[in-house]
PDB file of C-alpha atoms in Angstrom:
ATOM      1  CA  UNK A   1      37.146 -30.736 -10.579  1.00  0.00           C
ATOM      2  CA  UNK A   2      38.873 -27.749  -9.249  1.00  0.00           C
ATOM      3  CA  UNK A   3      42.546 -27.771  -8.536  1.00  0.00           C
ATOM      4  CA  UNK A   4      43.340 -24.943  -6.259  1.00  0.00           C
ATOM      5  CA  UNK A   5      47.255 -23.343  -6.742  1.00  0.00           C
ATOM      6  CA  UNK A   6      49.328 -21.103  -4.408  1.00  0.00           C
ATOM      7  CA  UNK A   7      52.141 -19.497  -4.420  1.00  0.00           C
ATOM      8  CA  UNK A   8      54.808 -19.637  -3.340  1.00  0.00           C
ATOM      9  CA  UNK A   9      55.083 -22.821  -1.472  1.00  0.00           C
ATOM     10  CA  UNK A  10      56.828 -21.048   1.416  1.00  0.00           C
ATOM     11  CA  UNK A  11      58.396 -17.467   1.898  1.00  0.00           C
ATOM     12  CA  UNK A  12      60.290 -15.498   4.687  1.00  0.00           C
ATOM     13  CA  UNK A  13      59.303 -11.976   5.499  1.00  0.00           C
ATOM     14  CA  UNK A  14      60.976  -9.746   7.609  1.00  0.00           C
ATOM     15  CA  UNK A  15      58.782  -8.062  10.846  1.00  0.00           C
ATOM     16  CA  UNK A  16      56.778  -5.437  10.342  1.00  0.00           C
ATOM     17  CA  UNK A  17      56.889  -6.412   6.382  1.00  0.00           C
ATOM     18  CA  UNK A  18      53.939  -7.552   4.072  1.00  0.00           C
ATOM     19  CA  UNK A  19      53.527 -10.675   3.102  1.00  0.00           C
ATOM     20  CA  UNK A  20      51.411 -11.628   0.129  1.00  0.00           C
ATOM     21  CA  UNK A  21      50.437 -15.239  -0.425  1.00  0.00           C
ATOM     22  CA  UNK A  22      48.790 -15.960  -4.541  1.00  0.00           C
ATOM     23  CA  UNK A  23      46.077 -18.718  -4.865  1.00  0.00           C
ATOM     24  CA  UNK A  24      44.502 -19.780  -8.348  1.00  0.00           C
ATOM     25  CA  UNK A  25      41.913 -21.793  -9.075  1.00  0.00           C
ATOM     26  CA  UNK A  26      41.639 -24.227 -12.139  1.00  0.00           C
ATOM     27  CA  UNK A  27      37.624 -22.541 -12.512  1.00  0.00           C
ATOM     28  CA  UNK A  28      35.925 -19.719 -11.364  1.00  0.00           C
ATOM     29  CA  UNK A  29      34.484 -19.510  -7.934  1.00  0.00           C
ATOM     30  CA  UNK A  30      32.125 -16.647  -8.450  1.00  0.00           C
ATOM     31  CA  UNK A  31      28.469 -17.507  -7.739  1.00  0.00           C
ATOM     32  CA  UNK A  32      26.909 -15.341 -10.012  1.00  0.00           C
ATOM     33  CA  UNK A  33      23.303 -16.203  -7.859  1.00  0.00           C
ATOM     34  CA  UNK A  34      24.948 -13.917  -5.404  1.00  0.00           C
ATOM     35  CA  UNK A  35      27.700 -12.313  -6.919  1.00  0.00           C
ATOM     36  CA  UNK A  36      30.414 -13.635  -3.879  1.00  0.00           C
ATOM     37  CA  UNK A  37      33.573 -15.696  -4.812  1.00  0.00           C
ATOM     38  CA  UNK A  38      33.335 -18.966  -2.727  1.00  0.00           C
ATOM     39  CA  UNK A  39      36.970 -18.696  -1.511  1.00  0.00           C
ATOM     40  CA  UNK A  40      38.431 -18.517   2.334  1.00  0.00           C
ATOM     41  CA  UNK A  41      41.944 -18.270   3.597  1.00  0.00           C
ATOM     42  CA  UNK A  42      43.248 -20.489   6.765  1.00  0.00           C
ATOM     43  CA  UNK A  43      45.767 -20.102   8.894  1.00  0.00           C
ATOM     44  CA  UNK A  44      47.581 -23.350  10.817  1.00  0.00           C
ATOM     45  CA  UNK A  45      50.038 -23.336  13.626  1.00  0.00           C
ATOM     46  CA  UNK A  46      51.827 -26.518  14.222  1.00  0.00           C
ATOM     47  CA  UNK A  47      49.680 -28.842  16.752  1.00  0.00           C
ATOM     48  CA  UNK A  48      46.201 -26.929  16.199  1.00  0.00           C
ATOM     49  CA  UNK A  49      43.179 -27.327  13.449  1.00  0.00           C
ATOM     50  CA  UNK A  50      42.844 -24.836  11.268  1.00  0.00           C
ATOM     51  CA  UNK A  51      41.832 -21.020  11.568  1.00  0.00           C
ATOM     52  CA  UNK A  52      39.283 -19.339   9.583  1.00  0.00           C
ATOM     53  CA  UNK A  53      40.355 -16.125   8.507  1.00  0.00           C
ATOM     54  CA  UNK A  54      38.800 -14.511   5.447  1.00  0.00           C
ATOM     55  CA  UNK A  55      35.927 -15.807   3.685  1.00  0.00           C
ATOM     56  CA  UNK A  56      33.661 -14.931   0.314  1.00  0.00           C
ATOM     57  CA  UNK A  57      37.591 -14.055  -0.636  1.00  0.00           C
ATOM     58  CA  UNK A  58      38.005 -10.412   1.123  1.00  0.00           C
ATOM     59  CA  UNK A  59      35.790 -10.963   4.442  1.00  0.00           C
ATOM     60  CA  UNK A  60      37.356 -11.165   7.569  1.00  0.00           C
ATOM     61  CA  UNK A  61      36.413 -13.837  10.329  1.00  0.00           C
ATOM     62  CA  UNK A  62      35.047 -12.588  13.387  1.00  0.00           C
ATOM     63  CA  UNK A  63      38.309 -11.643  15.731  1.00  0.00           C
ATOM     64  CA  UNK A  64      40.802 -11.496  12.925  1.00  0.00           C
ATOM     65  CA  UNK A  65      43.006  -8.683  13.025  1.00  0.00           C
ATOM     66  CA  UNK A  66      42.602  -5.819  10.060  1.00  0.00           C
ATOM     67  CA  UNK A  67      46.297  -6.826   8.911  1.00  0.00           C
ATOM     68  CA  UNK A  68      45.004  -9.737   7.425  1.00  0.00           C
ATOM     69  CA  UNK A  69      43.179  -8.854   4.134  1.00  0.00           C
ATOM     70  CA  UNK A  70      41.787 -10.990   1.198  1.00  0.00           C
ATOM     71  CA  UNK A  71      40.923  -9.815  -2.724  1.00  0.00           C
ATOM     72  CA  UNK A  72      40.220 -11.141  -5.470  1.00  0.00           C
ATOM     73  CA  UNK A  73      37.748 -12.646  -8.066  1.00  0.00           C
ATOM     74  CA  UNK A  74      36.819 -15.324 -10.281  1.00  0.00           C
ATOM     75  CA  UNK A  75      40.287 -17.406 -10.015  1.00  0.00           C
ATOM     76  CA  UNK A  76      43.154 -15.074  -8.504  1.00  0.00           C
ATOM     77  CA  UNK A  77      42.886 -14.170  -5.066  1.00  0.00           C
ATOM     78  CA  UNK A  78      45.675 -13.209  -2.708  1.00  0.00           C
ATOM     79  CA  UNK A  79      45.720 -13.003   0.756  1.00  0.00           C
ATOM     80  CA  UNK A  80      47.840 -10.120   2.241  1.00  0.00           C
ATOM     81  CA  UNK A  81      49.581  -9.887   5.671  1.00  0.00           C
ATOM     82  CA  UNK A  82      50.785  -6.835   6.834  1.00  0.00           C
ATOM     83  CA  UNK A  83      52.840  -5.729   9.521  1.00  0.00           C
ATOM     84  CA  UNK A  84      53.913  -9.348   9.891  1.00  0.00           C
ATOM     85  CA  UNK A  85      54.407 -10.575  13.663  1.00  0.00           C
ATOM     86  CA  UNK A  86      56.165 -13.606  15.203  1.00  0.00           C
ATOM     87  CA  UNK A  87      52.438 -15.085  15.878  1.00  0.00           C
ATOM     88  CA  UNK A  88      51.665 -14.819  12.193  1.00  0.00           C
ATOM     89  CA  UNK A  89      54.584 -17.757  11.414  1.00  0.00           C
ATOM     90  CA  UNK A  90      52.142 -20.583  10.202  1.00  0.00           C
ATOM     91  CA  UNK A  91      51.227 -22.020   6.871  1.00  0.00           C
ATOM     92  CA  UNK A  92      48.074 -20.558   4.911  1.00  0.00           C
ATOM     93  CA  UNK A  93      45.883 -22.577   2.785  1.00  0.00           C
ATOM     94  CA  UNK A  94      42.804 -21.301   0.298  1.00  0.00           C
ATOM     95  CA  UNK A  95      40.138 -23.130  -0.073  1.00  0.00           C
ATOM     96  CA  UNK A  96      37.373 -22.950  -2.127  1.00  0.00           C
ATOM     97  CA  UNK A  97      33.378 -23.465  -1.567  1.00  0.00           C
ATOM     98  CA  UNK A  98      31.692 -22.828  -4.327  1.00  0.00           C
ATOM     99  CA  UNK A  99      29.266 -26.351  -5.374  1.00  0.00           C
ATOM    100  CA  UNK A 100      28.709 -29.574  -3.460  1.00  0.00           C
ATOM    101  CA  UNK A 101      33.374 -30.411  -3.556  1.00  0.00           C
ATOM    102  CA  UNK A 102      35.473 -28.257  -1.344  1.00  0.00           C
ATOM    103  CA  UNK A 103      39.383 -28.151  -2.395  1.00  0.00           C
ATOM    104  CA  UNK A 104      42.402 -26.386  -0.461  1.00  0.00           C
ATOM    105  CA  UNK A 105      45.752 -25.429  -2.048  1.00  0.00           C
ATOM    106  CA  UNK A 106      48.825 -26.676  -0.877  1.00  0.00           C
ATOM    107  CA  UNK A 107      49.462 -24.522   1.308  1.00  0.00           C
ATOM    108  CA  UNK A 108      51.995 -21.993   1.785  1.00  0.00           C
ATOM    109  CA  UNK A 109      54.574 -21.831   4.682  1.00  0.00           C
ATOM    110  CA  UNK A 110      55.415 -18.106   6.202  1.00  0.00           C
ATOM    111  CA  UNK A 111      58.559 -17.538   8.067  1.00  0.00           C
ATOM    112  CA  UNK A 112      60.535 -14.980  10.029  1.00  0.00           C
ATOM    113  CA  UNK A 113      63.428 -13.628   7.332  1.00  0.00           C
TER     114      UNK A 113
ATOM    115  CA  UNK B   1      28.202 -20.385  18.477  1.00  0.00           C
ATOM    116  CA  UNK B   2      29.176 -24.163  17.545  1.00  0.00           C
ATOM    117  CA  UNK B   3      31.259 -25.881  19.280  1.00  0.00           C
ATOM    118  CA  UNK B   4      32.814 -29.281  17.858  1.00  0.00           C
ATOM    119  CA  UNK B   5      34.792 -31.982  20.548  1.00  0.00           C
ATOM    120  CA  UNK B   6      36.163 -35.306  18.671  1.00  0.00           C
ATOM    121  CA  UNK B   7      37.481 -38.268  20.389  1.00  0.00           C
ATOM    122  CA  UNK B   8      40.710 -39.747  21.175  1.00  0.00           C
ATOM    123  CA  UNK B   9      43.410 -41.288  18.999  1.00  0.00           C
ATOM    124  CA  UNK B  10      42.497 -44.295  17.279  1.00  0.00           C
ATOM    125  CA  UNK B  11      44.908 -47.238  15.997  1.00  0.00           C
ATOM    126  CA  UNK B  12      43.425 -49.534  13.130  1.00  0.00           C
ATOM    127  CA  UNK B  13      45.029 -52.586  11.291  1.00  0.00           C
ATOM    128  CA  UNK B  14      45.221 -52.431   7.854  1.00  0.00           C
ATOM    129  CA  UNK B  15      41.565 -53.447   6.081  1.00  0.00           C
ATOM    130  CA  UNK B  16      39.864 -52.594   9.268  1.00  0.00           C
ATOM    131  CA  UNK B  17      37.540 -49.676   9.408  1.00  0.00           C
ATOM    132  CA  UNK B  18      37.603 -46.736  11.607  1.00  0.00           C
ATOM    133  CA  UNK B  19      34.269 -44.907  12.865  1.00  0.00           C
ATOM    134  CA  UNK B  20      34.914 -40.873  14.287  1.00  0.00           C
ATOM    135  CA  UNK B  21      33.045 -39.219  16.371  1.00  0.00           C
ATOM    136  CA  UNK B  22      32.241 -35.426  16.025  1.00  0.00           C
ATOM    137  CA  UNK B  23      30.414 -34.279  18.875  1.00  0.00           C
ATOM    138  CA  UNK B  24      28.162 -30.592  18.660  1.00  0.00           C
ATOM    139  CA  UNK B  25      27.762 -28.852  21.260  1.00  0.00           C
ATOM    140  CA  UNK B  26      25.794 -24.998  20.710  1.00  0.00           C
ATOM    141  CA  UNK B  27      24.183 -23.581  18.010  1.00  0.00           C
ATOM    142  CA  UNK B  28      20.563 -22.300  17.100  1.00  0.00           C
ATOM    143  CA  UNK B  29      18.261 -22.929  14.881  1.00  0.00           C
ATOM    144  CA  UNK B  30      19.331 -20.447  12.344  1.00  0.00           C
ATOM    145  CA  UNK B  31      22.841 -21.546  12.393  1.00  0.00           C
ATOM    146  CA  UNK B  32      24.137 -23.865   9.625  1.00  0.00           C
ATOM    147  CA  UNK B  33      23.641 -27.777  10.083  1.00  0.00           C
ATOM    148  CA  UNK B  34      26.453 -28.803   7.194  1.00  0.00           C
ATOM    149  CA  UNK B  35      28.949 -30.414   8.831  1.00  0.00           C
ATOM    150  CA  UNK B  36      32.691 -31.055   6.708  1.00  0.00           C
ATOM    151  CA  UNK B  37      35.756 -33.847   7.355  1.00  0.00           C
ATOM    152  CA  UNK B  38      38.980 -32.816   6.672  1.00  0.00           C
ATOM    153  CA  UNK B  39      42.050 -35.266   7.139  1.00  0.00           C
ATOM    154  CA  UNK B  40      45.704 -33.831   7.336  1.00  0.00           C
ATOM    155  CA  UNK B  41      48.494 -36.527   6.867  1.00  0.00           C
ATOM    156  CA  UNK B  42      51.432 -36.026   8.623  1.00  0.00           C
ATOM    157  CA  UNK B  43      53.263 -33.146   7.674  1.00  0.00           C
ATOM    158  CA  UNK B  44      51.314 -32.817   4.767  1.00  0.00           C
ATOM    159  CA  UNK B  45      48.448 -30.341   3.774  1.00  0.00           C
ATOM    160  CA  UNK B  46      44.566 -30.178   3.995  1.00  0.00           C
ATOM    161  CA  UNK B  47      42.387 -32.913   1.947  1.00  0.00           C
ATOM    162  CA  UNK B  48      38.654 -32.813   2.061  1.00  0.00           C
ATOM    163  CA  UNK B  49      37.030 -35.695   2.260  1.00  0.00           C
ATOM    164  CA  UNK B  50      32.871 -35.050   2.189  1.00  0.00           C
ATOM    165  CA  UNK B  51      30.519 -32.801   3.391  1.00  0.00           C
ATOM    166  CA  UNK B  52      26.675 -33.635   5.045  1.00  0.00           C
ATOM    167  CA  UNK B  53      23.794 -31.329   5.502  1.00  0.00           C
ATOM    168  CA  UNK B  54      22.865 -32.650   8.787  1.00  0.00           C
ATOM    169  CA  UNK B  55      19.704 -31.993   8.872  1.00  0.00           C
ATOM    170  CA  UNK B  56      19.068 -33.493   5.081  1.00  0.00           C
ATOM    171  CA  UNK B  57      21.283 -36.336   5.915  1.00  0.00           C
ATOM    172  CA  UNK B  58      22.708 -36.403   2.668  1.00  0.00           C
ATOM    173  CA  UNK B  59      26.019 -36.411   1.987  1.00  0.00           C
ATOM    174  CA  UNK B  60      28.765 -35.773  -0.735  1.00  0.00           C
ATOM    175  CA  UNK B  61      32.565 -37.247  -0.954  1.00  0.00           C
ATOM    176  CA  UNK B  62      35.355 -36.689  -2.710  1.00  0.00           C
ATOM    177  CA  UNK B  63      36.147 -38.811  -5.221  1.00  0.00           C
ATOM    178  CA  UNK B  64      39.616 -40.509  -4.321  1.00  0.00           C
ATOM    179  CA  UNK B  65      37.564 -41.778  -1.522  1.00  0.00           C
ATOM    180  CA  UNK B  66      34.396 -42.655  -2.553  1.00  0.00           C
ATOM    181  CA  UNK B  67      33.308 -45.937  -2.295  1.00  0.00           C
ATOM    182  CA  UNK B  68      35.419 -46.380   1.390  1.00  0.00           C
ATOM    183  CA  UNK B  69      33.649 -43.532   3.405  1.00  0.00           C
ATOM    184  CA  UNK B  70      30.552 -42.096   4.678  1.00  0.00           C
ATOM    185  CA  UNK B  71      29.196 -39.552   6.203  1.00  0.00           C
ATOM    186  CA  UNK B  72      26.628 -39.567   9.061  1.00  0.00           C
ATOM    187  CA  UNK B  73      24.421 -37.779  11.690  1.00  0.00           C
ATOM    188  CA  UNK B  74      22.775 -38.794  14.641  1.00  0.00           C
ATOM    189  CA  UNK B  75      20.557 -36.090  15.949  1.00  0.00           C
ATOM    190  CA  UNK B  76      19.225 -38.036  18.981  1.00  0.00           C
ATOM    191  CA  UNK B  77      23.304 -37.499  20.513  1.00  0.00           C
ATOM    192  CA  UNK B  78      24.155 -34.446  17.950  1.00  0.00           C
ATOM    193  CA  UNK B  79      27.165 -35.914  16.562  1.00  0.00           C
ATOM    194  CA  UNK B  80      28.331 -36.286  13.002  1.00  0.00           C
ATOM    195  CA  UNK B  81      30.379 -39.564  11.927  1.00  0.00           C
ATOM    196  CA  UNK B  82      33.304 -40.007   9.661  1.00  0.00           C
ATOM    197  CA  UNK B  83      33.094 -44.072   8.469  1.00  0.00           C
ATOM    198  CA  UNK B  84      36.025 -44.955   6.873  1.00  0.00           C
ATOM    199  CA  UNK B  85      36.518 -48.744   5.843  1.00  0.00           C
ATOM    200  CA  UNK B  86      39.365 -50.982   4.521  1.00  0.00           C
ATOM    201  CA  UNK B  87      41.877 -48.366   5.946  1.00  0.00           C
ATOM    202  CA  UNK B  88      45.595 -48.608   5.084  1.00  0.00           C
ATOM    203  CA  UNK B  89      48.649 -46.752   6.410  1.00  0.00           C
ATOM    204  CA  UNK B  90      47.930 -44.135   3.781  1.00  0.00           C
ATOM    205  CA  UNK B  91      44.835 -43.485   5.729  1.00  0.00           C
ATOM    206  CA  UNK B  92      47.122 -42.236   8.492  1.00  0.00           C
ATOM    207  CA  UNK B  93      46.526 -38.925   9.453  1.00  0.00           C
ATOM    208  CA  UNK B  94      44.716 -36.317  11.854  1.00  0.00           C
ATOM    209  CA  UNK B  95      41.145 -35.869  11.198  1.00  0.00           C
ATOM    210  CA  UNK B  96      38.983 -33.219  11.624  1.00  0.00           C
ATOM    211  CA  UNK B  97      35.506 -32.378  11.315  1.00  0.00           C
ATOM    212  CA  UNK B  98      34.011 -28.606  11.150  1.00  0.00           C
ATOM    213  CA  UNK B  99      31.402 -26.568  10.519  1.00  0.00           C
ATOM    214  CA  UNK B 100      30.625 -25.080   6.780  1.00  0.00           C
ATOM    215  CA  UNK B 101      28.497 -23.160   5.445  1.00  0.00           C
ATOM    216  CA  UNK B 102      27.925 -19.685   3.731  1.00  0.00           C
ATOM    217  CA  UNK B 103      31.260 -18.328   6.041  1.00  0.00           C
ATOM    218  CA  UNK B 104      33.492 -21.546   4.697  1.00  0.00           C
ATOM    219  CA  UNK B 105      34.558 -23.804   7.417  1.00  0.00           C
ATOM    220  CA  UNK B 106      34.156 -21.547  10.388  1.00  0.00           C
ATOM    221  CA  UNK B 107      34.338 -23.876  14.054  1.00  0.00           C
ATOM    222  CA  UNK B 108      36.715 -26.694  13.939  1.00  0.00           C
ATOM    223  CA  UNK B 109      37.496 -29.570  16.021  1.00  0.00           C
ATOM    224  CA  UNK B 110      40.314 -30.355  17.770  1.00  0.00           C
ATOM    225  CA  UNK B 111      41.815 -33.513  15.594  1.00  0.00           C
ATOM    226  CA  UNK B 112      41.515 -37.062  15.911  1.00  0.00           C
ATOM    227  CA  UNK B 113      44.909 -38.962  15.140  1.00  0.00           C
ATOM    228  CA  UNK B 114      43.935 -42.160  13.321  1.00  0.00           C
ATOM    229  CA  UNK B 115      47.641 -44.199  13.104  1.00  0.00           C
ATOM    230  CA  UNK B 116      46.744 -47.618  10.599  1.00  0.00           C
ATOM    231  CA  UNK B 117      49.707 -50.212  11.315  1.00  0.00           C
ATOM    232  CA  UNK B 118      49.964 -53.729  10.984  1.00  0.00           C
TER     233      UNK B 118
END
């Protein structure tokens, strides 16, 4: 089974700043049919489902601004934020999609420093 | 583009089961048909719970679970079904369902709050 890890937990960036959020998976999420890694990045605000923003790892979701940007392959992938804004205060999760099981990390909480 | 409405909140008694609703609403016939439940306890993270190809009807669960839920589709109303039996206050949570495929979990619905107490 794949176990999904990110790091940190939670961190606190100033505005304007980058934040960079790590997520490892226990096994490789490449589909070597196609050559993508099965992997997508969330973001949740308090009260709402989730939001797709990047998926096969470094593709963003229709409407998501360029600050947001995924890389990555095989079991490291890190999703970047830069110019962080108040609106961008949420907690990310990676998830990946690669076989019949989906599994999310643990999310990690971003904050205003 | 799909667009997914869930009912209401739900309260269940412990070893009762709980049936969800996922309503779809839009779509085409190229669009994916695999349809994913996600639960979210409070103020906890994101647990999957199964994915069905809708059209297929077949259905895979995650394994914590398994034996408790299933997954079904009714095309006749176009709504997908979360079946979850014997809950227990553990089973407490928000549940959503959403639409995967190649692009990951891409429309989600709003929540359904499912509160098991005796």
């Amino acid at each position: 089974d794949f176990v999904m890890t990110q790091s940190p937990d939670s961190l606190a960036v100033s505005l304007g700043e980058r934040a960079t959020i790590n997520c490892k998976s226990s096994q490789s999420v490449l589909n070597t049919s196609n050559n993508k890694n099965y992997l997508a990045w969330y973001q949740q605000k308090p009260g709402q489902p989730p939001k797709l923003l990047i998926y096969w790892a470094s593709t963003r979701s229709s409407g998501v601004p360029d600050r947001f940007s995924g890389s990555g392959s095989g079991t490291e992938f890190t999703l970047t934020i830069t110019r962080l804004q108040a609106a961008d205060v949420a907690i990310y999760y990676c998830q990946q999609y690669n076989g019949p099981q989906r599994t999310f990390g643990q999310g990690t909480r971003v904050e205003i420093k | 583009q799909v667009h997914l409405v869930q009912s209401g909140a739900e309260v269940k008694k412990p070893g009762s089961s709980v049936k969800v609703p996922c309503k779809i609403f839009g779509g085409s016939s190229t669009d994916s048909f695999i349809f994913t439940w996600v639960r979210q306890a409070p103020g906890q993270g994101l647990e999957w719970m199964g994915t069905i190809d809708y059209m297929a009807g077949t259905a895979v669960y995650a394994q914590q679970i398994q034996g408790r839920v299933s997954i079904t589709a009714d095309e006749s109303t176009r709504t997908v079904f979360l079946h979850l039996r014997s809950v227990t206050p553990q089973d407490t949570a928000v549940y959503y369902c959403a639409r995967d495929g190649e692009s990951a979990l891409d429309s989600w619905g709003q929540g359904t709050m499912v509160t098991v107490s005796p």
